[in-house]
Structure formats: structure tokens, C-alpha cells
Coordinates of C-alpha atoms in Angstrom, one line a residue:
M1 CA 64.5 121.5 120.8
S2 CA 68.0 123.3 120.3
K3 CA 69.3 122.0 117.3
Y4 CA 71.8 119.9 119.6
E5 CA 68.9 118.3 121.1
T6 CA 67.5 117.5 117.1
A7 CA 70.7 116.0 116.1
M8 CA 70.3 113.4 118.6
K9 CA 66.7 112.5 118.3
I10 CA 67.8 112.0 114.7
M11 CA 70.9 109.7 116.1
Q12 CA 68.2 108.0 118.5
E13 CA 66.0 107.4 115.9
R14 CA 68.4 106.1 113.5
C15 CA 70.6 104.0 115.6
G16 CA 69.3 104.3 119.4
N17 CA 66.3 101.3 118.7
S18 CA 66.7 99.2 121.5
D19 CA 65.6 96.1 119.7
K20 CA 68.2 96.5 116.6
D21 CA 72.0 96.6 116.0
V22 CA 73.1 99.2 113.6
V23 CA 76.4 98.6 111.1
I24 CA 78.8 101.2 110.8
G25 CA 82.5 101.6 109.5
L26 CA 85.0 101.5 112.1
S27 CA 87.7 103.4 111.1
T28 CA 91.4 103.0 113.2
I29 CA 95.0 103.3 112.4
A30 CA 96.8 100.4 111.0
L31 CA 99.7 99.3 112.7
S32 CA 102.0 99.3 109.6
T33 CA 102.9 102.2 107.7
T34 CA 103.0 102.9 103.5
A35 CA 106.3 102.5 101.9
A36 CA 106.8 106.1 103.0
G37 CA 105.8 105.2 106.3
K38 CA 102.9 107.1 106.7
P39 CA 99.9 106.5 109.1
R40 CA 98.0 103.7 107.1
P41 CA 93.8 103.6 108.0
S42 CA 92.2 100.7 108.7
N43 CA 88.9 100.1 108.1
R44 CA 86.2 97.3 108.4
M45 CA 82.4 97.3 109.0
V46 CA 80.7 96.3 112.7
S47 CA 77.8 95.6 114.4
A48 CA 77.0 97.9 116.8
Y49 CA 74.8 99.0 119.4
Y50 CA 74.1 103.0 120.4
E51 CA 73.0 104.9 123.1
D52 CA 73.8 108.5 124.3
G53 CA 76.4 109.3 122.0
V54 CA 78.5 106.0 122.5
F55 CA 78.5 102.8 120.0
Y56 CA 79.5 99.5 122.0
V57 CA 80.2 96.8 119.8
S58 CA 81.2 92.6 120.4
T59 CA 84.4 91.7 119.4
D60 CA 87.5 89.5 120.0
A61 CA 90.7 91.0 122.0
R62 CA 92.9 89.3 119.1
K63 CA 91.6 91.4 116.6
S64 CA 93.5 94.3 114.5
K65 CA 91.3 96.7 115.3
T66 CA 91.6 96.0 119.5
A67 CA 95.5 95.9 118.8
E68 CA 95.4 99.4 116.6
I69 CA 93.3 101.2 119.5
E70 CA 95.4 100.2 121.8
K71 CA 98.2 101.9 120.5
N72 CA 95.9 104.9 119.0
N73 CA 92.4 105.1 120.3
E74 CA 91.1 107.9 118.3
V75 CA 88.8 106.8 115.6
A76 CA 86.4 107.2 113.1
I77 CA 82.7 106.1 112.5
C78 CA 80.2 106.1 109.2
G79 CA 76.9 104.5 109.3
L80 CA 75.0 103.8 106.1
D81 CA 72.4 106.4 108.4
W82 CA 74.3 109.3 106.9
F83 CA 76.2 110.0 109.8
V84 CA 79.8 110.7 110.0
A85 CA 81.8 111.2 113.6
N86 CA 85.2 110.8 115.1
G87 CA 85.7 109.3 118.3
T88 CA 87.6 107.7 121.4
A89 CA 87.8 104.0 121.5
E90 CA 87.9 101.7 124.6
N91 CA 88.3 98.0 125.4
L92 CA 85.9 97.2 128.6
G93 CA 87.1 94.1 128.9
W94 CA 85.7 90.7 129.2
V95 CA 82.2 90.7 128.0
K96 CA 81.1 88.9 131.2
D97 CA 82.8 90.5 133.7
E98 CA 80.6 92.0 136.1
K99 CA 81.2 95.6 135.4
N100 CA 79.8 94.9 131.8
A101 CA 76.6 92.8 132.9
E102 CA 74.1 96.1 131.9
I103 CA 75.7 96.6 128.2
R104 CA 76.0 92.0 127.9
A105 CA 72.1 92.2 128.8
K106 CA 71.7 95.0 125.8
M107 CA 73.8 93.1 123.6
K108 CA 72.2 89.9 124.0
K109 CA 68.7 91.8 123.1
V110 CA 70.1 93.3 120.3
F111 CA 72.5 91.4 118.7
V112 CA 70.5 88.6 117.7
W113 CA 73.6 86.8 116.3
F114 CA 75.3 87.3 120.1
D115 CA 74.3 84.1 122.0
D116 CA 75.1 81.8 118.7
H117 CA 78.5 83.9 117.7
G118 CA 79.1 86.3 120.9
N119 CA 81.7 83.1 122.4
E120 CA 81.0 84.7 125.4
D121 CA 82.8 82.1 127.9
D122 CA 86.4 83.2 126.2
P123 CA 87.8 85.9 127.8
N124 CA 88.9 87.3 124.5
S125 CA 85.1 87.7 124.3
I126 CA 85.1 91.9 124.5
V127 CA 83.1 94.9 124.1
L128 CA 84.1 98.1 123.0
R129 CA 83.2 101.3 123.7
I130 CA 83.5 104.0 121.2
T131 CA 82.7 107.3 122.4
L132 CA 81.5 109.6 120.1
T133 CA 83.5 113.3 120.2
T134 CA 82.0 115.4 116.8
G135 CA 80.3 114.6 113.5
T136 CA 78.1 115.4 110.4
I137 CA 74.3 114.6 110.7
I138 CA 72.7 114.5 107.2
D139 CA 68.9 114.4 107.4
N140 CA 67.9 114.6 103.8
E141 CA 64.0 114.6 104.0
Q142 CA 64.8 117.7 106.1
K143 CA 62.8 115.9 108.5
Y144 CA 63.2 118.5 111.3
G145 CA 64.2 121.9 109.3
E146 CA 67.5 121.7 109.1
W147 CA 70.4 119.2 106.7
K148 CA 73.2 119.1 107.8
Y149 CA 74.1 119.2 111.6
N150 CA 77.3 119.4 112.6
V151 CA 77.6 118.1 116.4
D152 CA 79.8 118.4 119.1
F153 CA 79.2 115.9 121.5
V154 CA 81.7 116.4 124.3
N155 CA 79.9 120.4 124.7
K156 CA 76.7 119.0 123.8
T157 CA 76.4 121.7 120.8
E158 CA 75.6 122.4 116.9
G159 CA 77.7 124.1 114.8
C160 CA 81.3 123.1 115.7
L161 CA 83.3 121.9 112.3

């Protein structure tokens, strides 16, 4: 098994369980700037569903993160399970849109709160897709031999960064 495949196995074990969501930190670039006019980061915790290098988030289109992503879709994420990554985020639209049927079904299964708090009949209830590009996965237990994996999700290689 290659180092990249090992890293993906670790991510799947930690985040890809189809029966639970994972909490990640999602960072965007705020619409407001610092007093010096420089970009300002904006950070928040979100519940996400992970699958094959992609996190899915259920949110409201009127939230600041959605407006920030619309202006600049470059994002950074981190997880309590010892990983950090960069990627791009995309608003997939209304959760009940026919094109989102498959991910909606998964979200209803994974997010135990979805039916009570998802408000999916509201067209502002949307799906964000966060496609990872690069990242670092730490394996403190060295379960598969390595401690740190630097991953290029796009080219499916380990050792970038």
C-alpha cells in the first residue's frame, strides 16, 4: 500500500464512518478586512460528512460562510482527529434539489439532528461541498508505520507540502 493510500485509509477510519458526522474547523476569508485593509480569516466549527477526499456540510445560504465562499472559495479545514487541509468549497444548492438526492439521503442518515434542525423545506437549506486539495494527516500512534503524511488529494500522492 502506498503512503497516499495509507493516508486515505486513516482519513476513512477517522472521518468516513457512514454512521456519524465529524466536527471540523472551517476557515474562510471574511468579507471585512483588518484596520490595515488586509484579508481577515473567519473560522467556525461545522458538522460534516466525509467521503473520498470531500466533506459535505449542511448549512443555510444566508450564513456568512456562504457569502465568503461565494467571493473566495479557497478554504482551510482542521479536525480534532489530527488533520489539516486546504481545499475549495462549492455551494451545491438546495438540499432537496434533485441533483442532491444522494448526498441528502446520506446526510439524513449521518446527521442525527438533520430532520429536527435541517429545515430542508427552506430553499436556503443548502449543501456545501469541500473538495480537499492538500493536507497533513498526523498518526500519533504510527498505526501504519509513519507519523505524518503530507497529501496531495488532487494528484493522489503523498510527500507534497
